[in-house]
Tab-separated table of C-alpha atoms and ligand atoms in Angstrom:
chain	number	residue	atom	x	y	z
A	1	MET	CA	6.346	-49.969	-111.784
A	2	LYS	CA	2.854	-49.877	-113.224
A	3	LEU	CA	1.646	-46.038	-113.853
A	4	SER	CA	-2.128	-46.911	-113.676
A	5	THR	CA	-2.709	-43.941	-111.342
A	6	TRP	CA	-0.545	-41.671	-113.074
A	7	LYS	CA	-2.888	-40.990	-115.666
A	8	THR	CA	-2.867	-37.436	-116.642
A	9	LEU	CA	0.425	-35.231	-117.300
A	10	LEU	CA	-1.397	-31.994	-118.347
A	11	SER	CA	-4.843	-32.055	-118.155
A	12	LEU	CA	-7.864	-34.549	-117.209
A	13	VAL	CA	-10.256	-35.939	-119.664
A	14	SER	CA	-13.026	-38.281	-118.823
A	15	ILE	CA	-12.502	-41.998	-119.648
A	16	THR	CA	-15.709	-41.849	-121.829
A	17	THR	CA	-13.960	-39.496	-124.071
A	18	LEU	CA	-11.172	-42.239	-124.302
A	19	THR	CA	-12.492	-44.811	-126.575
A	20	SER	CA	-13.690	-42.804	-129.411
A	21	ALA	CA	-12.260	-43.980	-132.499
A	22	GLN	CA	-9.193	-41.797	-133.871
A	23	LEU	CA	-9.585	-42.288	-137.399
A	24	THR	CA	-12.060	-40.017	-139.326
A	25	GLY	CA	-12.914	-42.426	-142.073
A	26	LYS	CA	-11.598	-45.115	-144.400
A	27	VAL	CA	-7.918	-45.697	-144.956
A	28	GLY	CA	-6.247	-47.925	-147.423
A	29	PRO	CA	-6.553	-48.098	-151.280
A	30	THR	CA	-10.352	-47.587	-152.655
A	31	THR	CA	-10.088	-50.902	-154.990
A	32	SER	CA	-9.008	-54.258	-154.442
A	33	THR	CA	-5.752	-55.761	-155.022
A	34	ALA	CA	-7.386	-57.789	-157.917
A	35	SER	CA	-8.555	-54.687	-159.551
A	36	LYS	CA	-4.928	-53.519	-160.103
A	37	GLN	CA	-4.027	-56.555	-161.817
A	38	ALA	CA	-5.364	-56.006	-165.438
A	39	THR	CA	-1.923	-54.927	-166.350
A	40	ILE	CA	1.118	-56.547	-164.885
A	41	CYS	CA	4.137	-54.429	-165.080
A	42	ASN	CA	6.935	-56.792	-164.741
A	43	VAL	CA	10.296	-54.986	-163.882
A	44	LEU	CA	12.276	-58.115	-165.799
A	45	ASN	CA	10.201	-56.721	-169.080
A	46	TYR	CA	11.264	-53.266	-168.837
A	47	GLY	CA	14.850	-53.133	-168.382
A	48	GLY	CA	14.984	-54.814	-165.509
A	49	SER	CA	17.807	-56.736	-166.780
A	50	VAL	CA	19.022	-60.314	-165.610
A	51	GLY	CA	22.783	-59.656	-165.012
A	52	SER	CA	25.589	-62.767	-165.231
A	53	SER	CA	24.099	-64.144	-162.367
A	54	VAL	CA	20.474	-65.100	-163.120
A	55	ARG	CA	19.805	-64.647	-159.378
A	56	TYR	CA	20.897	-60.870	-159.720
A	57	ARG	CA	19.211	-58.425	-161.725
A	58	THR	CA	18.944	-54.540	-161.788
A	59	CYS	CA	15.578	-52.401	-161.091
A	60	ASN	CA	15.415	-49.155	-162.484
A	61	GLY	CA	12.038	-46.673	-163.251
A	62	SER	CA	11.594	-47.952	-167.032
A	63	ALA	CA	8.307	-50.334	-165.665
A	64	PHE	CA	6.636	-47.516	-163.497
A	65	THR	CA	7.055	-45.016	-167.129
A	66	ASN	CA	6.373	-47.369	-169.738
A	67	CYS	CA	3.841	-49.330	-168.169
A	68	VAL	CA	2.059	-48.172	-164.995
A	69	LEU	CA	1.850	-44.507	-165.959
A	70	LYS	CA	0.331	-45.778	-169.416
A	71	HIS	CA	-2.330	-48.356	-167.463
A	72	LYS	CA	-4.728	-47.389	-164.764
A	73	GLY	CA	-5.415	-50.524	-162.977
A	74	SER	CA	-1.765	-51.959	-163.027
A	75	THR	CA	0.753	-53.668	-160.986
A	76	LEU	CA	4.423	-52.937	-160.739
A	77	TYR	CA	5.706	-56.263	-160.066
A	78	VAL	CA	9.352	-57.096	-158.563
A	79	PRO	CA	9.573	-61.047	-158.981
A	80	PRO	CA	10.984	-63.053	-156.352
A	81	GLY	CA	15.044	-62.611	-156.668
A	82	ASN	CA	18.075	-60.678	-155.564
A	83	TYR	CA	18.018	-57.167	-157.132
A	84	GLY	CA	20.233	-54.262	-157.000
A	85	MET	CA	19.674	-50.722	-157.201
A	86	GLN	CA	22.012	-47.534	-158.176
A	87	THR	CA	19.455	-45.239	-158.849
A	88	TRP	CA	16.642	-44.130	-157.059
A	89	GLN	CA	13.074	-43.676	-158.416
A	90	THR	CA	10.520	-41.080	-157.727
A	91	LEU	CA	7.123	-42.720	-158.756
A	92	THR	CA	4.893	-39.875	-159.327
A	93	GLY	CA	1.361	-39.079	-159.890
A	94	ALA	CA	-0.012	-42.546	-160.737
A	95	SER	CA	-3.506	-44.066	-159.658
A	96	GLN	CA	-5.425	-47.030	-158.941
A	97	TRP	CA	-1.835	-49.107	-159.036
A	98	ALA	CA	0.318	-51.648	-156.870
A	99	LEU	CA	3.786	-51.831	-156.154
A	100	GLN	CA	4.216	-55.458	-155.661
A	101	MET	CA	7.724	-56.198	-154.543
A	102	ASP	CA	8.122	-60.047	-153.743
A	103	GLY	CA	11.811	-59.488	-154.339
A	104	VAL	CA	14.647	-58.423	-152.414
A	105	ILE	CA	16.188	-55.258	-153.346
A	106	THR	CA	19.546	-54.176	-152.347
A	107	ARG	CA	21.295	-50.704	-152.361
A	108	GLU	CA	24.180	-50.467	-154.610
A	109	SER	CA	24.881	-46.698	-154.333
A	110	THR	CA	25.562	-44.072	-151.575
A	111	THR	CA	23.664	-41.351	-153.178
A	112	GLY	CA	21.590	-39.411	-150.663
A	113	GLY	CA	17.530	-38.983	-150.791
A	114	HIS	CA	15.430	-41.744	-150.685
A	115	MET	CA	15.603	-45.104	-152.757
A	116	ILE	CA	11.932	-45.389	-153.411
A	117	VAL	CA	9.942	-42.189	-153.398
A	118	VAL	CA	6.172	-42.700	-153.991
A	119	GLU	CA	4.325	-39.317	-154.502
A	120	ASN	CA	0.933	-37.899	-154.890
A	121	ALA	CA	-0.613	-41.730	-155.721
A	122	ASN	CA	-4.204	-42.003	-154.769
A	123	ASP	CA	-5.647	-45.668	-154.750
A	124	PHE	CA	-2.128	-47.115	-153.943
A	125	GLU	CA	-1.074	-50.503	-152.577
A	126	PHE	CA	2.743	-51.115	-152.005
A	127	PHE	CA	3.379	-54.701	-150.748
A	128	SER	CA	4.922	-58.022	-150.849
A	129	SER	CA	2.420	-61.071	-151.316
A	130	ASN	CA	5.030	-63.538	-149.982
A	131	SER	CA	5.586	-61.434	-147.072
A	132	ALA	CA	9.211	-61.831	-148.082
A	133	GLY	CA	9.563	-58.567	-149.803
A	134	ALA	CA	12.474	-56.820	-148.391
A	135	ILE	CA	14.869	-53.544	-149.271
A	136	GLN	CA	18.350	-54.521	-147.907
A	137	GLY	CA	19.962	-51.339	-146.815
A	138	ASN	CA	23.436	-52.309	-145.877
A	139	GLY	CA	24.259	-48.992	-143.808
A	140	TYR	CA	27.161	-50.396	-142.413
A	141	GLN	CA	29.019	-49.498	-145.511
A	142	CYS	CA	27.984	-45.899	-145.434
A	143	ARG	CA	26.385	-45.255	-141.930
A	144	ASN	CA	24.182	-41.783	-141.540
A	145	ALA	CA	25.990	-40.909	-145.199
A	146	GLY	CA	23.504	-42.740	-147.812
A	147	PRO	CA	19.578	-42.896	-148.728
A	148	ARG	CA	16.880	-43.598	-146.680
A	149	LEU	CA	14.398	-46.567	-147.839
A	150	ILE	CA	11.120	-45.421	-148.461
A	151	ARG	CA	9.046	-41.938	-148.563
A	152	ILE	CA	5.820	-41.762	-149.221
A	153	ILE	CA	4.595	-38.004	-150.111
A	154	THR	CA	1.465	-36.388	-150.152
A	155	SER	CA	-0.555	-39.594	-151.347
A	156	THR	CA	-3.956	-40.513	-150.429
A	157	ASN	CA	-5.868	-43.807	-149.817
A	158	TRP	CA	-3.177	-46.074	-150.193
A	159	SER	CA	-1.396	-48.987	-147.655
A	160	LEU	CA	2.108	-50.422	-147.238
A	161	HIS	CA	2.358	-53.834	-145.722
A	162	ASP	CA	4.237	-57.086	-145.445
A	163	LEU	CA	7.592	-55.672	-146.276
A	164	ILE	CA	10.902	-55.848	-144.375
A	165	LEU	CA	13.316	-52.887	-144.198
A	166	VAL	CA	16.779	-53.555	-143.157
A	167	ASP	CA	19.766	-51.507	-142.125
A	168	SER	CA	18.881	-48.241	-143.689
A	169	PRO	CA	22.297	-45.771	-143.940
A	170	GLU	CA	19.409	-43.313	-142.657
A	171	PHE	CA	15.852	-43.281	-141.709
A	172	HIS	CA	13.594	-46.287	-143.286
A	173	LEU	CA	10.264	-45.444	-143.777
A	174	ILE	CA	8.973	-41.557	-143.753
A	175	VAL	CA	5.077	-40.499	-144.796
A	176	GLN	CA	4.946	-37.034	-145.697
A	177	GLU	CA	1.306	-35.733	-145.373
A	178	GLY	CA	-0.770	-36.804	-147.220
A	179	SER	CA	-4.095	-39.044	-145.858
A	180	ASN	CA	-6.117	-42.424	-145.274
A	181	GLY	CA	-2.838	-44.041	-145.333
A	182	GLU	CA	-2.368	-47.835	-143.431
A	183	VAL	CA	0.825	-49.250	-142.832
A	184	TYR	CA	0.741	-52.668	-140.919
A	185	ASN	CA	2.863	-55.887	-140.864
A	186	LEU	CA	6.485	-54.459	-141.161
A	187	ALA	CA	9.666	-55.781	-139.804
A	188	ILE	CA	12.362	-52.694	-139.622
A	189	ARG	CA	15.865	-53.726	-138.601
A	190	GLY	CA	18.169	-50.582	-138.052
A	191	THR	CA	21.442	-50.555	-136.440
A	192	ASN	CA	21.985	-49.661	-132.963
A	193	LEU	CA	22.626	-46.176	-133.062
A	194	GLY	CA	20.977	-42.931	-133.862
A	195	GLY	CA	19.612	-41.822	-137.299
A	196	SER	CA	18.231	-45.126	-137.796
A	197	ASP	CA	14.286	-44.234	-137.284
A	198	GLY	CA	11.817	-46.658	-137.993
A	199	VAL	CA	8.673	-44.735	-139.050
A	200	ASP	CA	7.816	-41.446	-138.895
A	201	ILE	CA	4.887	-40.155	-139.933
A	202	SER	CA	2.886	-36.789	-140.603
A	203	GLY	CA	-0.622	-36.374	-142.464
A	204	VAL	CA	-4.489	-36.741	-141.749
A	205	ASN	CA	-6.105	-39.803	-140.794
A	206	HIS	CA	-3.313	-42.583	-140.979
A	207	TRP	CA	-3.228	-45.822	-139.207
A	208	VAL	CA	-0.249	-47.642	-138.469
A	209	HIS	CA	-0.555	-51.029	-136.462
A	210	ASP	CA	1.197	-54.206	-136.464
A	211	VAL	CA	4.959	-52.937	-136.725
A	212	GLU	CA	8.140	-54.380	-135.337
A	213	VAL	CA	10.953	-51.610	-134.909
A	214	THR	CA	14.766	-52.870	-134.005
A	215	ASN	CA	16.841	-49.673	-133.982
A	216	ARG	CA	18.577	-46.943	-131.825
A	217	ASP	CA	16.213	-43.957	-132.458
A	218	GLU	CA	12.730	-43.395	-133.541
A	219	CYS	CA	9.999	-46.476	-133.307
A	220	VAL	CA	6.952	-45.023	-134.959
A	221	THR	CA	6.936	-41.210	-134.520
A	222	ILE	CA	4.623	-38.424	-135.316
A	223	LYS	CA	5.672	-35.296	-136.955
A	224	SER	CA	4.150	-32.156	-137.590
A	225	PRO	CA	1.541	-31.818	-139.527
A	226	ALA	CA	-0.599	-34.407	-137.947
A	227	SER	CA	-4.206	-35.407	-137.069
A	228	ASN	CA	-6.279	-38.157	-136.535
A	229	ILE	CA	-3.398	-40.749	-136.427
A	230	LEU	CA	-4.004	-43.986	-134.662
A	231	VAL	CA	-0.910	-46.286	-134.133
A	232	GLU	CA	-1.536	-49.487	-132.409
A	233	ARG	CA	0.317	-52.779	-131.573
A	234	ILE	CA	3.738	-51.671	-131.837
A	235	TRP	CA	6.864	-54.021	-130.967
A	236	CYS	CA	9.899	-51.432	-130.432
A	237	ASN	CA	12.737	-54.087	-130.219
A	238	GLN	CA	15.592	-52.434	-128.514
A	239	SER	CA	14.963	-49.112	-129.789
A	240	GLY	CA	14.739	-45.282	-128.899
A	241	GLY	CA	11.172	-45.674	-127.850
A	242	SER	CA	8.287	-43.835	-130.019
A	243	ALA	CA	7.903	-40.006	-130.142
A	244	ILE	CA	6.200	-36.908	-131.231
A	245	GLY	CA	8.615	-34.316	-132.595
A	246	SER	CA	10.625	-32.807	-132.816
A	247	MET	CA	8.068	-29.917	-132.825
A	248	GLY	CA	9.337	-26.399	-134.503
A	249	ALA	CA	7.288	-23.666	-135.870
A	250	GLY	CA	3.971	-23.471	-136.656
A	251	THR	CA	3.434	-27.014	-135.002
A	252	ALA	CA	-0.064	-28.550	-135.426
A	253	ILE	CA	-0.661	-31.858	-134.289
A	254	GLU	CA	-4.053	-33.339	-132.905
A	255	ASN	CA	-6.008	-36.292	-132.171
A	256	ILE	CA	-3.503	-38.922	-131.784
A	257	LEU	CA	-3.737	-42.129	-130.085
A	258	TYR	CA	-0.936	-44.627	-129.274
A	259	ARG	CA	-2.417	-47.832	-128.078
A	260	ASN	CA	-1.138	-51.167	-126.907
A	261	VAL	CA	2.338	-50.465	-127.229
A	262	TYR	CA	5.220	-52.804	-126.152
A	263	THR	CA	9.109	-51.541	-125.531
A	264	ASN	CA	11.721	-53.624	-125.019
A	265	GLY	CA	15.245	-52.256	-124.190
A	266	GLY	CA	16.268	-48.860	-125.369
A	267	ASN	CA	16.165	-45.298	-124.314
A	268	GLN	CA	12.443	-43.884	-123.263
A	269	ILE	CA	9.342	-45.718	-123.275
A	270	PHE	CA	7.921	-42.214	-125.114
A	271	MET	CA	9.089	-38.918	-125.785
A	272	ILE	CA	7.315	-35.506	-126.685
A	273	LYS	CA	10.335	-33.023	-127.586
A	274	SER	CA	10.587	-29.249	-129.084
A	275	TRP	CA	12.897	-26.639	-128.285
A	276	GLY	CA	11.032	-22.868	-128.889
A	277	GLY	CA	8.951	-22.951	-131.862
A	278	ASP	CA	5.443	-22.526	-131.397
A	279	GLY	CA	1.718	-24.039	-132.615
A	280	TYR	CA	-0.292	-26.873	-130.666
A	281	LEU	CA	0.021	-30.362	-129.754
A	282	ARG	CA	-3.215	-31.419	-128.176
A	283	ASN	CA	-5.885	-34.485	-127.598
A	284	VAL	CA	-3.355	-37.123	-127.137
A	285	LEU	CA	-4.181	-40.329	-125.674
A	286	LEU	CA	-1.109	-42.816	-124.920
A	287	GLN	CA	-2.637	-45.891	-123.770
A	288	ASN	CA	-1.895	-49.790	-122.575
A	289	PHE	CA	1.918	-49.485	-122.999
A	290	ILE	CA	4.245	-52.381	-121.974
A	291	ALA	CA	7.739	-51.773	-121.511
A	292	ARG	CA	10.958	-53.942	-120.311
A	293	GLY	CA	14.109	-52.529	-119.131
A	294	THR	CA	13.864	-49.316	-120.972
A	295	ALA	CA	16.147	-46.667	-119.449
A	296	TYR	CA	13.688	-43.705	-118.887
A	297	GLY	CA	9.584	-44.051	-118.886
A	298	LEU	CA	8.074	-41.066	-120.565
A	299	ASP	CA	10.140	-37.513	-121.237
A	300	VAL	CA	8.168	-34.530	-122.216
A	301	ASN	CA	10.987	-31.951	-122.979
A	302	GLN	CA	10.590	-28.670	-124.323
A	303	TYR	CA	14.194	-28.027	-123.911
A	304	TRP	CA	15.200	-31.248	-126.087
A	305	SER	CA	19.037	-30.662	-126.766
A	306	GLY	CA	18.479	-32.820	-129.740
A	307	GLN	CA	17.566	-30.115	-132.146
A	308	THR	CA	18.380	-26.559	-132.687
A	309	GLN	CA	16.518	-23.926	-130.871
A	310	VAL	CA	13.435	-22.810	-132.795
A	311	ALA	CA	12.331	-19.275	-132.779
A	312	GLY	CA	9.095	-18.861	-131.177
A	313	ASN	CA	7.708	-19.222	-127.181
A	314	GLY	CA	7.112	-22.623	-127.272
A	315	VAL	CA	4.680	-25.293	-128.449
A	316	GLN	CA	1.578	-25.383	-126.334
A	317	ILE	CA	0.597	-28.663	-125.181
A	318	ASN	CA	-2.795	-29.516	-124.109
A	319	ASN	CA	-4.940	-32.363	-123.008
A	320	VAL	CA	-2.454	-35.288	-123.190
A	321	THR	CA	-3.571	-38.229	-120.886
A	322	PHE	CA	-0.804	-41.424	-120.288
A	323	GLN	CA	-3.323	-44.282	-119.108
A	324	ASN	CA	-2.460	-47.703	-118.064
A	325	TRP	CA	1.386	-47.920	-118.330
A	326	SER	CA	3.132	-50.947	-116.992
A	327	ALA	CA	7.096	-51.045	-117.192
A	328	THR	CA	9.906	-52.683	-115.336
A	329	ASN	CA	11.330	-49.117	-114.646
A	330	LYS	CA	11.472	-47.123	-111.334
A	331	ALA	CA	9.010	-44.487	-111.373
A	332	THR	CA	9.630	-41.039	-110.588
A	333	ASN	CA	7.579	-37.740	-111.521
A	334	LYS	CA	10.200	-35.242	-112.346
A	335	CYS	CA	8.863	-31.523	-113.291
A	336	GLU	CA	11.520	-28.923	-114.086
A	337	SER	CA	10.803	-25.461	-115.695
A	338	SER	CA	7.178	-26.565	-116.298
A	339	PHE	CA	3.919	-24.949	-115.610
A	340	GLY	CA	0.407	-26.271	-116.024
A	341	THR	CA	-1.957	-28.855	-114.612
A	342	GLY	CA	-1.373	-32.459	-113.929
A	343	SER	CA	1.031	-34.783	-112.741
A	344	CYS	CA	3.566	-33.082	-110.916
A	345	LEU	CA	3.134	-29.484	-112.631
A	346	ARG	CA	2.471	-26.559	-110.767
A	347	GLY	CA	-0.121	-23.877	-111.932
A	348	GLY	CA	0.176	-20.184	-111.459
A	349	THR	CA	2.534	-17.847	-113.025
A	350	PRO	CA	6.046	-19.311	-114.012
A	351	THR	CA	8.086	-17.586	-111.503
A	352	SER	CA	10.372	-19.987	-110.394
A	353	PHE	CA	12.221	-22.819	-112.162
A	354	ALA	CA	12.945	-25.153	-109.182
A	355	VAL	CA	12.946	-29.055	-110.041
A	356	THR	CA	10.127	-30.988	-108.010
A	357	THR	CA	10.484	-34.558	-107.855
A	358	THR	CA	8.063	-37.169	-106.537
A	359	SER	CA	8.617	-40.868	-106.428
A	360	ILE	CA	5.808	-43.091	-107.187
A	361	GLY	CA	5.593	-46.230	-105.091
A	362	MET	CA	4.792	-49.455	-106.852
A	363	PRO	CA	1.217	-50.623	-106.418
A	364	SER	CA	0.325	-53.323	-104.029
A	365	GLY	CA	0.043	-56.656	-106.267
A	366	PHE	CA	2.217	-55.487	-108.882
A	367	THR	CA	4.205	-57.889	-110.889
A	368	ASN	CA	6.469	-57.302	-113.893
A	369	PRO	CA	4.674	-56.880	-117.622
A	370	PRO	CA	4.849	-59.904	-119.904
A	371	SER	CA	7.633	-60.293	-122.272
A	372	LEU	CA	7.368	-61.366	-126.066
A	373	SER	CA	9.548	-64.136	-127.424
A	374	GLY	CA	12.568	-62.960	-129.653
A	375	ASP	CA	13.016	-59.675	-127.835
A	376	LEU	CA	16.796	-58.828	-128.175
A	377	SER	CA	18.996	-58.262	-125.385
A	378	GLN	CA	21.249	-55.930	-127.468
A	379	GLY	CA	20.988	-54.200	-130.994
A	380	PHE	CA	22.575	-54.821	-134.073
A	381	ALA	CA	26.379	-53.643	-134.476
A	382	THR	CA	26.744	-50.046	-136.372
A	383	ASN	CA	29.742	-51.977	-138.503
A	384	SER	CA	28.875	-55.419	-139.780
A	385	PRO	CA	25.630	-56.574	-141.887
A	386	ILE	CA	22.188	-57.299	-140.276
A	387	PRO	CA	20.268	-60.070	-141.330
A	388	ILE	CA	17.034	-59.725	-142.944
A	389	PRO	CA	14.339	-61.032	-140.633
A	390	THR	CA	10.548	-62.591	-141.003
A	391	ILE	CA	7.498	-60.571	-140.051
A	392	PRO	CA	6.737	-61.347	-136.654
A	393	THR	CA	2.638	-62.412	-136.231
A	394	THR	CA	2.664	-60.748	-132.821
A	395	PHE	CA	3.461	-57.218	-131.848
A	396	TYR	CA	1.515	-56.945	-128.408
A	397	PRO	CA	1.782	-59.464	-125.621
A	398	GLY	CA	-1.600	-61.093	-125.269
A	399	LEU	CA	-2.944	-59.490	-128.718
A	400	PRO	CA	-3.077	-61.423	-132.185
A	401	GLN	CA	-2.219	-59.201	-135.512
A	402	ILE	CA	-5.060	-57.350	-136.650
A	403	SER	CA	-4.869	-58.656	-140.374
A	404	PRO	CA	-3.217	-61.844	-141.209
A	405	LEU	CA	0.235	-61.588	-143.336
A	406	ALA	CA	-0.091	-61.547	-146.890
A	407	LYS	CA	1.564	-65.036	-147.251
A	408	ASN	CA	-0.712	-66.449	-144.632
A	409	LYS	CA	-4.248	-65.047	-146.684
B	1456	NAG	C1	16.446	-49.299	-167.382
B	1456	NAG	O1	17.629	-50.370	-167.695
B	1456	NAG	C2	17.301	-50.707	-169.364
B	1456	NAG	C3	18.480	-51.463	-169.431
B	1456	NAG	O2	19.716	-51.034	-168.931
B	1456	NAG	C4	17.716	-49.350	-170.366
B	1456	NAG	O3	17.555	-49.817	-171.158
B	1456	NAG	C5	16.362	-48.049	-169.705
B	1456	NAG	O4	16.936	-47.304	-170.455
B	1456	NAG	C6	16.626	-47.866	-168.087
B	1456	NAG	N1	15.681	-47.020	-168.038
B	1456	NAG	C7	15.485	-46.085	-166.937
B	1456	NAG	C8	14.123	-45.270	-166.714
B	1456	NAG	O5	16.877	-45.837	-166.746
B	1457	NAG	C1	-10.021	-41.523	-151.051
B	1457	NAG	O1	-11.081	-42.026	-150.845
B	1457	NAG	C2	-12.348	-41.627	-150.535
B	1457	NAG	C3	-13.526	-42.703	-149.895
B	1457	NAG	O2	-12.727	-43.295	-148.913
B	1457	NAG	C4	-12.885	-40.562	-151.586
B	1457	NAG	O3	-14.034	-39.623	-150.802
B	1457	NAG	C5	-11.501	-39.553	-152.094
B	1457	NAG	O4	-12.316	-38.844	-153.030
B	1457	NAG	C6	-10.393	-40.191	-152.117
B	1457	NAG	N1	-9.868	-39.232	-152.600
B	1457	NAG	C7	-9.246	-39.379	-153.881
B	1457	NAG	C8	-8.289	-38.124	-154.199
B	1457	NAG	O5	-9.533	-39.787	-155.000
B	1458	NAG	C1	-9.145	-34.467	-125.188
B	1458	NAG	O1	-8.713	-35.558	-126.054
B	1458	NAG	C2	-9.266	-36.720	-126.145
B	1458	NAG	C3	-8.710	-37.400	-127.185
B	1458	NAG	O2	-7.377	-38.217	-126.587
B	1458	NAG	C4	-10.362	-35.926	-126.946
B	1458	NAG	O3	-11.459	-37.080	-127.204
B	1458	NAG	C5	-11.363	-35.219	-126.084
B	1458	NAG	O4	-12.165	-34.630	-126.869
B	1458	NAG	C6	-9.902	-34.133	-125.745
B	1458	NAG	N1	-11.002	-33.391	-124.698
B	1458	NAG	C7	-10.998	-31.725	-124.996
B	1458	NAG	C8	-11.564	-31.141	-123.878
B	1458	NAG	O5	-10.462	-31.468	-126.056
B	1459	NAG	C1	-3.975	-52.266	-119.338
B	1459	NAG	O1	-3.029	-52.865	-120.039
B	1459	NAG	C2	-3.315	-54.419	-120.284
B	1459	NAG	C3	-1.776	-54.945	-120.746
B	1459	NAG	O2	-2.277	-54.609	-122.139
B	1459	NAG	C4	-4.492	-55.296	-120.677
B	1459	NAG	O3	-4.457	-56.281	-120.294
B	1459	NAG	C5	-5.287	-54.278	-119.568
B	1459	NAG	O4	-6.750	-54.723	-120.079
B	1459	NAG	C6	-5.333	-52.884	-119.800
B	1459	NAG	N1	-6.585	-52.103	-118.707
B	1459	NAG	C7	-7.333	-51.446	-118.976
B	1459	NAG	C8	-8.218	-50.920	-117.711
B	1459	NAG	O5	-7.599	-50.725	-120.176
B	1460	NAG	C1	13.501	-58.361	-132.438
B	1460	NAG	O1	14.673	-59.159	-131.788
B	1460	NAG	C2	14.879	-60.868	-131.788
B	1460	NAG	C3	15.826	-61.344	-131.444
B	1460	NAG	O2	16.930	-61.299	-131.641
B	1460	NAG	C4	14.846	-61.111	-133.356
B	1460	NAG	O3	14.717	-62.340	-133.577
B	1460	NAG	C5	13.901	-60.233	-134.414
B	1460	NAG	O4	14.268	-60.655	-135.811
B	1460	NAG	C6	13.889	-58.631	-134.070
B	1460	NAG	N1	13.381	-58.234	-135.006
B	1460	NAG	C7	13.483	-57.330	-135.709
B	1460	NAG	C8	12.384	-56.346	-136.612
B	1460	NAG	O5	14.622	-57.079	-136.277
């Protein structure tokens, strides 16, 4: 069912405003990758010992503390090979540096928290040069009872790219506030169960593009506070779909653009979720979505039972536009206990909470949207290892990736 005419839910915006750039300025590191190679801090020279097997090494924070923090313009280098990680690292306060992870790091402890936290970084790049750097979380060994993989906290002018994140016990990548971040060329492969979020992001002026997520929870989701965030060329491969939320007290989310999002299988295509709370969500455009075989389409739910009710009169939602959605779903507009303008919403004073349901007919000449080769027909099991994939080069039918993989440069 094509939702091309189902353009607005809450209020109308004119088409001319829709193409305006979402980002307010430059994203990514301010200096080049080369400028960060004056000093190479190789983990193998900083306590990262070669174990009994030459292919198996350990990683700890020594290279960061004793090298990166002492040399501006340095790269913390994890060479190709297999590493075990037992203690989680918080890499805080460095500037003009890179974390080049060309090896595969495997989780070796069930301690909670995050395996790698990068905090208060400025002019920072986290990447693999061979597009094969990975973290294997082996979450099947401690499902929802172990660490998350990566968290980037209040950092500015940074990028994270060409990495593979597999089977986190909990969420895979969290971006907590900060500004001017660019996240791209990622393959994230979680299990077919809730709690396996792909990318959760908040902050100001971030760009997320060319990301594939396989899981059964959030694909690429925006959390409060957030403004000027552009999310595009996303492939949700059997996931829970992308979302905004859950929103709670003091929500502040505005100027959000998702475009060219492909969702195969999974739950809904997109969800906006809250229960109680206050604040606002406004100026959101969800444009050019293709979906095949998802259970639901768009779900704006302000009684979201997946979260505990938060005190407050509810988050005010304004100026949200859905444009050019094409899916194999049957489309029905259903409004329940909701008031406003657009879609099947009723204006006026909330006096009655009856459900209104309208079926949307299939536009003439409609054909099912294209698929991507490599779509999953089912998710990964919760109780057995998940193999490490390679990073795809296409994330939306008919569009190339925006930046080539690092290994192809
Ligand atoms: C890293 O490991 C080496 C070798 O086991 C050890 O000497 C060093 O103290 C460790 N450093 C940190 C920060 O844990
Ligand atoms: C981040 O980069 C911008 C230029 O793109 C610069 O104006 C700003 O000062 C940088 N932030 C910090 C903390 O250096
Ligand atoms: C509505 O949101 C769009 C972005 O999606 C923005 O360009 C436009 O200015 C907003 N309209 C109003 C009236 O705020
Ligand atoms: C709608 O989306 C399709 C598929 O991505 C694209 O080919 C088409 O150009 C879009 N139409 C408009 C009007 O943006
Ligand atoms: C998406 O599914 C295909 C088909 O099974 C698989 O080859 C691909 O690796 C999946 N993507 C990820 C990121 O797991």
